[in-house]
Tab-separated table of C-alpha atoms and ligand atoms in Angstrom:
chain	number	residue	atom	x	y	z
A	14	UNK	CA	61.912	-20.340	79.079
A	15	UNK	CA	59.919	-22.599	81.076
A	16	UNK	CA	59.122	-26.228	80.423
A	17	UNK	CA	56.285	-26.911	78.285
A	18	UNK	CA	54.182	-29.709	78.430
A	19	UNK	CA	52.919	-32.247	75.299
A	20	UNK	CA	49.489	-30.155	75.531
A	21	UNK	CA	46.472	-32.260	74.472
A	22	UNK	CA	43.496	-29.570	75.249
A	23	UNK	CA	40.728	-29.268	72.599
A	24	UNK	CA	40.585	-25.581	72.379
A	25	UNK	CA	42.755	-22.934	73.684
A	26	UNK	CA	44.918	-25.688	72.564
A	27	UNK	CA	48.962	-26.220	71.658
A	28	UNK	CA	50.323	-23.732	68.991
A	29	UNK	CA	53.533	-24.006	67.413
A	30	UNK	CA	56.449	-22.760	70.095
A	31	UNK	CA	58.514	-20.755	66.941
A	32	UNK	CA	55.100	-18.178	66.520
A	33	UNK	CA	55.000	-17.844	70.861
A	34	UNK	CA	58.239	-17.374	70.480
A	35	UNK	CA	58.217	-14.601	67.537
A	36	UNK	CA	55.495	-12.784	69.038
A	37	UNK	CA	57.245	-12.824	72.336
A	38	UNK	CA	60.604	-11.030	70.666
A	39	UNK	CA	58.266	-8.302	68.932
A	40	UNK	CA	55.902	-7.964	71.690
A	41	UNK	CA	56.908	-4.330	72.968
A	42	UNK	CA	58.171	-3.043	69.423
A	43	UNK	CA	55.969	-4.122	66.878
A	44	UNK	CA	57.766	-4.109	63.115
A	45	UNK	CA	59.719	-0.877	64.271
A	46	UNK	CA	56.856	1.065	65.465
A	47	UNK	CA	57.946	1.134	69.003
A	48	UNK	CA	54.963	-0.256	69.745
A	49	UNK	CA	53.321	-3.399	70.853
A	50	UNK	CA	50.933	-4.813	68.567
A	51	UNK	CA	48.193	-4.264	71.440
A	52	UNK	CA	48.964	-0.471	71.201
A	53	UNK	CA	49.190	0.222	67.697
A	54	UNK	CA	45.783	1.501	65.331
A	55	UNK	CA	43.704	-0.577	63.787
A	56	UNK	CA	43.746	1.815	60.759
A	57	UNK	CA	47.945	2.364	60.886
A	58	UNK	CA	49.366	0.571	57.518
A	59	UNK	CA	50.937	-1.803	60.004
A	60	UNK	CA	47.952	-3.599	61.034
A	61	UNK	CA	46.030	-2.946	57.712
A	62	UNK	CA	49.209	-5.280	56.226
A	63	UNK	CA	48.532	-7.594	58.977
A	64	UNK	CA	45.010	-8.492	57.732
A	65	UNK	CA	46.130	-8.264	54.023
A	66	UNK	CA	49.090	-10.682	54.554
A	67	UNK	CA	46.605	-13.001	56.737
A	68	UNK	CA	43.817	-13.539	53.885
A	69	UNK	CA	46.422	-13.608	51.411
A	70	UNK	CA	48.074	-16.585	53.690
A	71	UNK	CA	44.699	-18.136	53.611
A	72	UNK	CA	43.575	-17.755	50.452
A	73	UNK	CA	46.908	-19.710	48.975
A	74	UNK	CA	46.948	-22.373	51.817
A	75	UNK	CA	43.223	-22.981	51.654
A	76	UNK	CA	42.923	-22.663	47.707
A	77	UNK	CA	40.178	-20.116	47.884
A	78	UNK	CA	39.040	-18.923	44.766
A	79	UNK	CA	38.526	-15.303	43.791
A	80	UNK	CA	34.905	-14.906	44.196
A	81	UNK	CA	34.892	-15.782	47.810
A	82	UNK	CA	36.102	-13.402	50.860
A	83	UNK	CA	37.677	-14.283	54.347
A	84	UNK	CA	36.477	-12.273	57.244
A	85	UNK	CA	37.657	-12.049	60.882
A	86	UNK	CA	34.926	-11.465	63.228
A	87	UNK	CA	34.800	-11.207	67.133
A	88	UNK	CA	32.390	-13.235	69.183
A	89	UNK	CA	33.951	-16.772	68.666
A	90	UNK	CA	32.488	-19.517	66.287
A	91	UNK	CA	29.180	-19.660	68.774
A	92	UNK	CA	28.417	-15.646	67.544
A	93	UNK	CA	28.081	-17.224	63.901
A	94	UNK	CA	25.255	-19.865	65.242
A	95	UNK	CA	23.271	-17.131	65.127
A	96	UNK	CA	25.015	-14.734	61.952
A	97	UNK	CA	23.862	-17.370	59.612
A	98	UNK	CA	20.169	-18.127	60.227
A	99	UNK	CA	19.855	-14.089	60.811
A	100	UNK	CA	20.957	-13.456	57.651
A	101	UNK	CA	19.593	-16.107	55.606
A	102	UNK	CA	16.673	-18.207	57.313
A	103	UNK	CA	14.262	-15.169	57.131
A	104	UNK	CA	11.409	-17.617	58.500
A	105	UNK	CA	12.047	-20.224	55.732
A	106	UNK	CA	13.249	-23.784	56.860
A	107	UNK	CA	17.164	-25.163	56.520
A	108	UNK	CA	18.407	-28.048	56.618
A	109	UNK	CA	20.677	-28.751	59.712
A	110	UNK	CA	22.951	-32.232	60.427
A	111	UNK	CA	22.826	-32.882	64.213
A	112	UNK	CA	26.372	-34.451	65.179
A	113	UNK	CA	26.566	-33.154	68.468
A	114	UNK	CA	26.679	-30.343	70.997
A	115	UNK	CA	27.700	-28.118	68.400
A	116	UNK	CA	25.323	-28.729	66.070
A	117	UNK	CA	22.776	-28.613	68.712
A	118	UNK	CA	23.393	-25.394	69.755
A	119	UNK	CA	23.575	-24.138	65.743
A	120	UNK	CA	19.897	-25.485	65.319
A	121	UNK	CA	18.805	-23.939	68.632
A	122	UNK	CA	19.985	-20.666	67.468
A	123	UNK	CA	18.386	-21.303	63.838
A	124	UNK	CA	14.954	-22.287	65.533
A	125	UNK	CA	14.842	-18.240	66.292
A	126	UNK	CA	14.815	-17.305	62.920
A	127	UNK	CA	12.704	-19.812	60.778
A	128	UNK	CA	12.265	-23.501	60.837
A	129	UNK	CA	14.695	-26.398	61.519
A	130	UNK	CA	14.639	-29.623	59.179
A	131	UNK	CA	17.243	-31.900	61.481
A	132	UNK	CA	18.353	-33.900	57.893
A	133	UNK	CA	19.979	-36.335	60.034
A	134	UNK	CA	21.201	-37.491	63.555
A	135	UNK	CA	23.639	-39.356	65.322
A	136	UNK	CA	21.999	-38.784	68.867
A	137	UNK	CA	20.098	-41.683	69.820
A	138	UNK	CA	23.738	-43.241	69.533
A	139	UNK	CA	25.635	-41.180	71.442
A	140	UNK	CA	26.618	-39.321	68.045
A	141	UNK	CA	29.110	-42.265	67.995
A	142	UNK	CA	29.106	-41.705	63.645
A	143	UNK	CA	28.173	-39.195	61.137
A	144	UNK	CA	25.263	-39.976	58.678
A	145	UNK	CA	25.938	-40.868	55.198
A	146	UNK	CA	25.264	-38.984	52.395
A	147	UNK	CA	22.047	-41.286	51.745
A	148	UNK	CA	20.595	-40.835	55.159
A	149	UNK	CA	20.604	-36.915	54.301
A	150	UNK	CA	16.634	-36.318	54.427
A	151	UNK	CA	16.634	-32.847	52.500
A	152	UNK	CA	13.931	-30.032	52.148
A	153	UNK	CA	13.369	-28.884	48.475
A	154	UNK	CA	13.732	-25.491	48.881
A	155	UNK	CA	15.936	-24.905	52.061
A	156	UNK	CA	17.860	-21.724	52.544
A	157	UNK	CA	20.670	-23.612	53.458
A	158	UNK	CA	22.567	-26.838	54.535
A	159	UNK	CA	24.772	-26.891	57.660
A	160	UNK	CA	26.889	-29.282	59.505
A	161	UNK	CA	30.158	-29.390	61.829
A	162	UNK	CA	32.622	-30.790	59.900
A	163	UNK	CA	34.290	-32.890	63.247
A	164	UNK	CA	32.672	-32.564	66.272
A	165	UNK	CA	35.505	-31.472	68.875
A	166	UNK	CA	33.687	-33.403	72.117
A	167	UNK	CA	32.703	-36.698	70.311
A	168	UNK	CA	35.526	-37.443	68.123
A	169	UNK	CA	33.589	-37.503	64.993
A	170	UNK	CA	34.653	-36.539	61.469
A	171	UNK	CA	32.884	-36.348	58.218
A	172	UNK	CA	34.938	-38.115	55.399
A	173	UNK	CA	32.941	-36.716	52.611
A	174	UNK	CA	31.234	-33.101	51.444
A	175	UNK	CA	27.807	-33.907	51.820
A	176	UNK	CA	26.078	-32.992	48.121
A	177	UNK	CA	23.205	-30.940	47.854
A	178	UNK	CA	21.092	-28.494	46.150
A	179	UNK	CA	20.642	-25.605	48.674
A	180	UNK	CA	23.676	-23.212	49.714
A	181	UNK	CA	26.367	-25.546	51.671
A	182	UNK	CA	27.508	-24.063	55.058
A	183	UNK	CA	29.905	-25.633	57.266
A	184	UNK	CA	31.061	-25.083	60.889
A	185	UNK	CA	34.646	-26.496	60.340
A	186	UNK	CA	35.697	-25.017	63.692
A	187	UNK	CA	38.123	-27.672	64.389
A	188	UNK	CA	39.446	-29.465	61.703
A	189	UNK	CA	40.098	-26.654	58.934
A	190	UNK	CA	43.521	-26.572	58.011
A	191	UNK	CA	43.963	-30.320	58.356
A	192	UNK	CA	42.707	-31.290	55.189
A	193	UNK	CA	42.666	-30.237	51.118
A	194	UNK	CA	38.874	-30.006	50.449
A	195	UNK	CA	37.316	-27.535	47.308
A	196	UNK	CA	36.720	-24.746	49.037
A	197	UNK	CA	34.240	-23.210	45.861
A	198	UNK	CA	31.373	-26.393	47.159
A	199	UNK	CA	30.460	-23.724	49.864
A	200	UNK	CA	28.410	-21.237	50.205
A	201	UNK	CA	30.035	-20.013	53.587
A	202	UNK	CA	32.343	-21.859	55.811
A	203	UNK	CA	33.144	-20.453	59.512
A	204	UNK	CA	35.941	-21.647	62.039
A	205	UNK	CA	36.956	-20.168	65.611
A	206	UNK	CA	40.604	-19.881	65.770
A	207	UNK	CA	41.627	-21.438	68.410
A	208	UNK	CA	42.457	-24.913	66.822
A	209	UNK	CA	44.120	-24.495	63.497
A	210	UNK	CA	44.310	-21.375	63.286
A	211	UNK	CA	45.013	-19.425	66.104
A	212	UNK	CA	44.273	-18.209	69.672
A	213	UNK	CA	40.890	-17.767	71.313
A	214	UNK	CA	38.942	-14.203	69.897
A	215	UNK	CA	38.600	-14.264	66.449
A	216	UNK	CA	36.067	-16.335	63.798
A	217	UNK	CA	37.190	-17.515	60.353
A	218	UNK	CA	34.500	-16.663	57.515
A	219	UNK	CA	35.002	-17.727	54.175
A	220	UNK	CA	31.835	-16.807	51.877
A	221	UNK	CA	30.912	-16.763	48.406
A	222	UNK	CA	30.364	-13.075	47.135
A	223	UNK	CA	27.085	-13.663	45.867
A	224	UNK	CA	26.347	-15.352	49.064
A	225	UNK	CA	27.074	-12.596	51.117
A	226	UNK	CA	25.240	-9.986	48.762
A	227	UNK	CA	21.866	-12.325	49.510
A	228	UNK	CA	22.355	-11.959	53.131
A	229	UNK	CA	19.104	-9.894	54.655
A	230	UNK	CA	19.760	-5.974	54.887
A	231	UNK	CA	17.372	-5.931	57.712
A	232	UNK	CA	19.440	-7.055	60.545
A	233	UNK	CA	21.967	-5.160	62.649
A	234	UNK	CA	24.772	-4.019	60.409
A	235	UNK	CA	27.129	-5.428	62.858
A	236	UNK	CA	25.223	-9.207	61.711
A	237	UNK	CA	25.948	-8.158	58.059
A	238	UNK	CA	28.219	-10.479	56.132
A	239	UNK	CA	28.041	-7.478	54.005
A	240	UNK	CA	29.375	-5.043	56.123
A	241	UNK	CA	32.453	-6.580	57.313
A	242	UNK	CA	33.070	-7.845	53.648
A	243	UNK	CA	33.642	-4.853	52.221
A	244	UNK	CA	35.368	-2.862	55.329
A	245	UNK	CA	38.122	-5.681	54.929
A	246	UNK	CA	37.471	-6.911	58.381
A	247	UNK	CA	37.666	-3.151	59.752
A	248	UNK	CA	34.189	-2.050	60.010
A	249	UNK	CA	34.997	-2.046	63.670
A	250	UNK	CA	37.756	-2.836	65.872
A	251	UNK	CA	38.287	-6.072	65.141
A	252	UNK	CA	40.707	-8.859	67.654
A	253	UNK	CA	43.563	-7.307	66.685
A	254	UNK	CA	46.331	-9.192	68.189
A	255	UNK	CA	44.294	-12.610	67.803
A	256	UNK	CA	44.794	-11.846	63.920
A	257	UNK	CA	48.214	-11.228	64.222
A	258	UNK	CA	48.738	-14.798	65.981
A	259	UNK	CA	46.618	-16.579	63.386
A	260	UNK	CA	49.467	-14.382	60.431
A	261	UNK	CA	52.253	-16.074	62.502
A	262	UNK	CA	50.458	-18.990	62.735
A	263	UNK	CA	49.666	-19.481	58.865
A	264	UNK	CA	53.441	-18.290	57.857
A	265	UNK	CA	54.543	-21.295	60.390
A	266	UNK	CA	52.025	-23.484	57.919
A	267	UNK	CA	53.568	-22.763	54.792
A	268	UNK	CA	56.869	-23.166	55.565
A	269	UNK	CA	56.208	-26.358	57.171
A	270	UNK	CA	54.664	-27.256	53.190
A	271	UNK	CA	50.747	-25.692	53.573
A	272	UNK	CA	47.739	-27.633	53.865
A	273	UNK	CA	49.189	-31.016	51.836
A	274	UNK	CA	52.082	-31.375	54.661
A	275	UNK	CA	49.109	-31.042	57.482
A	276	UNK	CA	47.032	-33.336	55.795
A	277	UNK	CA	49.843	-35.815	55.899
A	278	UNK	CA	51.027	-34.991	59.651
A	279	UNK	CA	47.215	-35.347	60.804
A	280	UNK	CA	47.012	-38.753	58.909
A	281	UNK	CA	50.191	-40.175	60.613
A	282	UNK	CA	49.144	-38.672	63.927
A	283	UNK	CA	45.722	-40.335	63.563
A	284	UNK	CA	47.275	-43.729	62.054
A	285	UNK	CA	49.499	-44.191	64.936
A	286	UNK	CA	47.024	-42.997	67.725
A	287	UNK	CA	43.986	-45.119	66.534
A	288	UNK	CA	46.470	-48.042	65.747
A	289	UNK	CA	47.665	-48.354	68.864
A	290	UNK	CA	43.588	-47.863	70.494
A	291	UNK	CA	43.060	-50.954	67.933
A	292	UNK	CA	46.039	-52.981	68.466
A	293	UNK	CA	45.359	-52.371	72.443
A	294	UNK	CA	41.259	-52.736	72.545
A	295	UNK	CA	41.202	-55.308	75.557
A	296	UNK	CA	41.935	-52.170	77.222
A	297	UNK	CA	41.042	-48.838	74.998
A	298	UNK	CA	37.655	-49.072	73.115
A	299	UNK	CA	37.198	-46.242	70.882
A	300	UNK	CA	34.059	-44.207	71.178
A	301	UNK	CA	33.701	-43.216	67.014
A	302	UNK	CA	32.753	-45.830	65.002
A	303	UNK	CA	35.679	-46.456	62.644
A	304	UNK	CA	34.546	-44.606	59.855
A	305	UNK	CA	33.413	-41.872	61.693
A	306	UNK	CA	36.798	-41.217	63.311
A	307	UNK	CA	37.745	-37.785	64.247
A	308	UNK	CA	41.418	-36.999	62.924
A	309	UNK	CA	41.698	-33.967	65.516
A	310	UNK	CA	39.792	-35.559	68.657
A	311	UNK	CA	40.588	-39.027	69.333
A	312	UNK	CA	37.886	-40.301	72.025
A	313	UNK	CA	38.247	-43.230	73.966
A	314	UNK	CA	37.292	-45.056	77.075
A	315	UNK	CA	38.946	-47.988	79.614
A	316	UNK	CA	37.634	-51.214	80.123
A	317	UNK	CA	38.085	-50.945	83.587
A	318	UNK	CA	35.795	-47.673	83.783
A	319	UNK	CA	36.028	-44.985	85.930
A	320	UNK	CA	38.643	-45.347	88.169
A	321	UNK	CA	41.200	-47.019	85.725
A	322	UNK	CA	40.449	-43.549	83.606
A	323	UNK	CA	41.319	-41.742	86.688
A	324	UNK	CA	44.736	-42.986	86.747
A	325	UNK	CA	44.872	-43.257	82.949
A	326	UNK	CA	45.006	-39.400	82.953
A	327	UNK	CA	46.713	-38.729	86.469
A	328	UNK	CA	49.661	-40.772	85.157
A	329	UNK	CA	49.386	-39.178	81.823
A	330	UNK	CA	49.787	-35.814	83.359
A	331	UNK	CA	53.032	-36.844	85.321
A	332	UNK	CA	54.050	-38.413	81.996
A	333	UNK	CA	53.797	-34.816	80.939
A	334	UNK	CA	50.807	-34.760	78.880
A	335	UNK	CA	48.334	-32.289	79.451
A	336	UNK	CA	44.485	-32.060	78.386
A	337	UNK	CA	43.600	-35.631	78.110
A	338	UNK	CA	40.349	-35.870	80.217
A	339	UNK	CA	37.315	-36.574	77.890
A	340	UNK	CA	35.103	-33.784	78.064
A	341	UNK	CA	32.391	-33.585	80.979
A	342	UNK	CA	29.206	-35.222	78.621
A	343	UNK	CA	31.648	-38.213	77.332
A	344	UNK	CA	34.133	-38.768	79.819
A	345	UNK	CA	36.804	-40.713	79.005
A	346	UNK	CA	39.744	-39.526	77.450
A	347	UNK	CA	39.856	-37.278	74.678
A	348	UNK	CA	43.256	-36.432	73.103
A	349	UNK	CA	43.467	-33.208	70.515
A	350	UNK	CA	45.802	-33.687	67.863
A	351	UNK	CA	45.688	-30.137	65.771
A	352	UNK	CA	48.343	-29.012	64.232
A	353	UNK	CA	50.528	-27.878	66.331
A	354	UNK	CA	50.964	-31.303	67.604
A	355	UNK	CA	53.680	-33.089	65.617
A	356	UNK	CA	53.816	-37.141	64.974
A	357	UNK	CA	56.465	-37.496	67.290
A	358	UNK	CA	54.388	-36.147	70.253
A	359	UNK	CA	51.723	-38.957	69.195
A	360	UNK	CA	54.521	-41.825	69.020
A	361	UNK	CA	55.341	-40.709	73.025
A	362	UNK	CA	52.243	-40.633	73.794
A	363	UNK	CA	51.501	-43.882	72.371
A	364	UNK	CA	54.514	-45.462	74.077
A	365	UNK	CA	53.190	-44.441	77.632
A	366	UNK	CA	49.812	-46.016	76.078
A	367	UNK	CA	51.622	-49.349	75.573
A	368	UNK	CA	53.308	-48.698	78.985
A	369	UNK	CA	50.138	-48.113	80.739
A	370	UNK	CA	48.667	-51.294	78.766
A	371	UNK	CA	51.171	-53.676	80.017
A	372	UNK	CA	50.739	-53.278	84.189
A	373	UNK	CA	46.738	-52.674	83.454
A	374	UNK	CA	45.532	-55.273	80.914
B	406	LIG	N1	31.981	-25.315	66.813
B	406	LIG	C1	32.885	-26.263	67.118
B	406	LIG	C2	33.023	-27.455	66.216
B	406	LIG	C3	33.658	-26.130	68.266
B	406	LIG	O1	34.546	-27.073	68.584
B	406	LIG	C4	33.500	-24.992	69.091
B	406	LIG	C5	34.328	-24.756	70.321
B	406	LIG	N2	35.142	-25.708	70.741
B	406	LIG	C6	32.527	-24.044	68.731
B	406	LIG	C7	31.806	-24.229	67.588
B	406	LIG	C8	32.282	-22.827	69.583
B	406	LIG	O2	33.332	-21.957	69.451
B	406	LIG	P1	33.491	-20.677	70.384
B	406	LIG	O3	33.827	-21.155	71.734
B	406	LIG	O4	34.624	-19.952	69.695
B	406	LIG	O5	32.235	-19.914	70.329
C-alpha cells in the first residue's frame, strides 16, 4: 500500500482506511457473485440488501423514527437546491437562512419556483456567525424553513434547531453524522455523501412520510420525493457503488460506538484544534465568531497575511498534511475534521501548529 497522507480536504475528503481497504479485497468478487460491485444488477438480491442494510444502518445510528424514509438520489446535494422548492414552493414564499455560498445558491434555485423570504443573514459580515433564533424574521404561512446546518467554506455551525411553525428543512451536507440531534423536528433533511457519509455521487434524504405525500405531482417524476420513496431508492439506477461505500462506511460507525462516539471524537477534535488557534492568536485569528464555530471546518487566517499563509500550508504539506488551503472566497486555511479524521491526527497537527508558532510569532 502506498503512504497516505493526514488528508484535510473539505469534500471528496478522508474516509476511514479499514472500508478502502474492504472494498479493495471484494472489489472483483462481490459477496461471492464473482462479480464486482460495479458489474452486478441493481435489481440482483445482492444490491437490493445493500440498500436495505444501508437505511437500516441509518435509521439506528441517526435515530430515525418510523414515519420518515431515507432516500439515495444521484445529482449531489446541489440537485436537491432545486428538488425542494419544485416540490413544495409552488409560487408561495419560504423562508430561507443565508449562511453562505450554500445557502446562496439554495435561495437562487428557490427564487425559480416562488418567492424567497431571506429570514436572516450573516453576509454583510463575511457570514463570520449564524443568526440566533431571535433574529429569525419568519413569514406566517411559509411552505417551508431551510438552512445549512455548517457551512463547509466559512467554518460556521449552528448550535441550536432553529424553532418554527412551517415544515423544517435542513441542508446538513457536512456535519450529519457528527452530532445526536431529533431527527422527527424535520420535515426533510438532505446531505451529499462525501463528508460523513461517503464518497462523491450520492444525496442523503431523510423525509417525513406525510411530507413527501404533499410534495407537487406536477413535476418530473424523476423530482418526486414520491417516486423514489416508494421504489426504495430503485426507481432508476441509482449510484450504486457510492451506496455501497456509504454501507461500509456506516458499519465502520457503529462499531466505532454510532453517532454518541462521533459526537465525542468531533468535540475533542474541535477542543484541541480551536484551543490551540486561541492559545496561539498573536499568530492564528479565527474567522467564526466563537459561538458560531464550525466543528467540521475550522477557518483561520495569519497575522502576517498572505505570504506567511503561503508557507503555513507549503510546510504543512511537507509535514504531510494535505487540504489545508482555505477555500478560494476566504483564503486562509481551512482544515476539515469529519469523521474519518481521528483526535490523534488533530493533536499532530496541532503540534506542527505550535512548531510553526514558535520560528513565526
Ligand atoms: N451543501 C453543503 C453544505 C456543501 O458543503 C456542499 C458541497 N461541499 C453542497 C451543498 C453541494 O454538494 P454537491 O457538490 O454534492 O452538489
Amino acid at each position: 500500500m502506498g503512504k497516505r497522507i493526514i488528508n484535510f480536504n473539505p469534500g471528496p475528503c478522508a474516509l476511514p482506511l479499514p472500508i478502502l481497504e474492504k472494498a479493495a479485497a471484494e472489489f472483483t468478487d462481490y459477496a461471492g457473485t464473482g462479480m464486482s460491485i460495479m458489474e452486478i444488477s441493481h435489481r440482483s438480491k445482492q444490491f437490493q440488501a445493500v440498500v436495505d442494510e444501508s437505511v437500516a444502518l441509518l435509521k439506528e445510528l441517526l435515530g430515525v423514527p418510523d414515519n420518515y424514509k431515507i432516500m439515495f438520489l444521484g445529482g449531489g446535494a446541489s440537485t436537491q437546491f432545486y428538488f425542494v422548492p419544485m416540490n413544495y414552493l409552488n409560487g408561495g414564499t419560504a423562508d430561507y437562512v443565508n449562511t453562505g455560498a450554500w445557502s446562496k445558491k439554495a435561495i437562487k434555485e428557490a427564487k425559480l419556483f416562488g418567492t424567497v423570504n431571506v429570514a436572516a443573514t450573516s453576509e454583510e459580515s463575511t457570514f463570520k456567525f449564524i443568526p440566533k433564533q431571535a433574529d429569525l424574521k419568519l413569514t406566517a404561512d411559509a411552505k417551508y424553513f431551510h438552512y445549512t446546518s455548517n457551512n463547509t467554506i466559512y467554518g460556521t455551525e449552528y448550535h441550536y434547531v432553529p424553532q418554527v411553525k412551517a415544515p423544517l428543512i435542513c441542508d446538513m451536507s457536512s456535519d450529519i453524522m457528527s452530532f445526536a440531534f431529533d431527527v422527527s423536528k424535520f420535515a426533510l433533511i438532505y446531505a451529499g455523501a462525501q463528508k460523513n457519509l461517503g464518497p462523491a455521487g450520492v444525496t442523503v434524504v431523510i423525509a417525513r412520510d406525510d411530507f413527501i405525500e404533499a410534495g407537487s405531482d406536477k413535476i418530473p417524476t424523476m423530482v418526486q420525493y414520491r417516486t423514489h420513496a416508494k421504489e426504495n431508492s430503485l426507481y432508476n439506477t441509482p449510484p450504486c457503488v457510492n451506496i455501497y461505500m456509504l454501507k461500509l462506511f456506516m458499519e465502520w460507525v457503529k462499531k466505532e460506538g454510532g453517532l454518541k462516539a462521533m459526537e465525542a471524537r468531533t468535540k475533542a477534535k474541535a477542543d484541541l484544534l480551536y484551543g490551540a488557534i486561541d492559545e496561539m492568536g498573536s499568530l492564528y485569528k479565527g474567522h467564526a465568531e466563537k459561538d458560531s464555530r464550525s466543528n467540521m471546518n475550522v477557518t483561520f487566517n495569519l497575522t502576517g497575511g498572505e505570504e506567511q499563509e503561503k508557507k503555513f500550508i507549503e510546510e504543512a504539506t511537507k509535514a504531510g498534511f494535505g487540504g489545508s488551503k482555505g477555500h478560494r472566497s476566504v483564503g486562509g486555511v481551512r482544515i476539515s475534521m469529519y469523521n474519518a479524521t481521528s483526535p490523534d491526527d488533530i493533536k499532530k497537527f496541532v503540534a506542527f501548529m505550535k512548531e510553526f508558532y514558535s520560528k513565526n510569532k
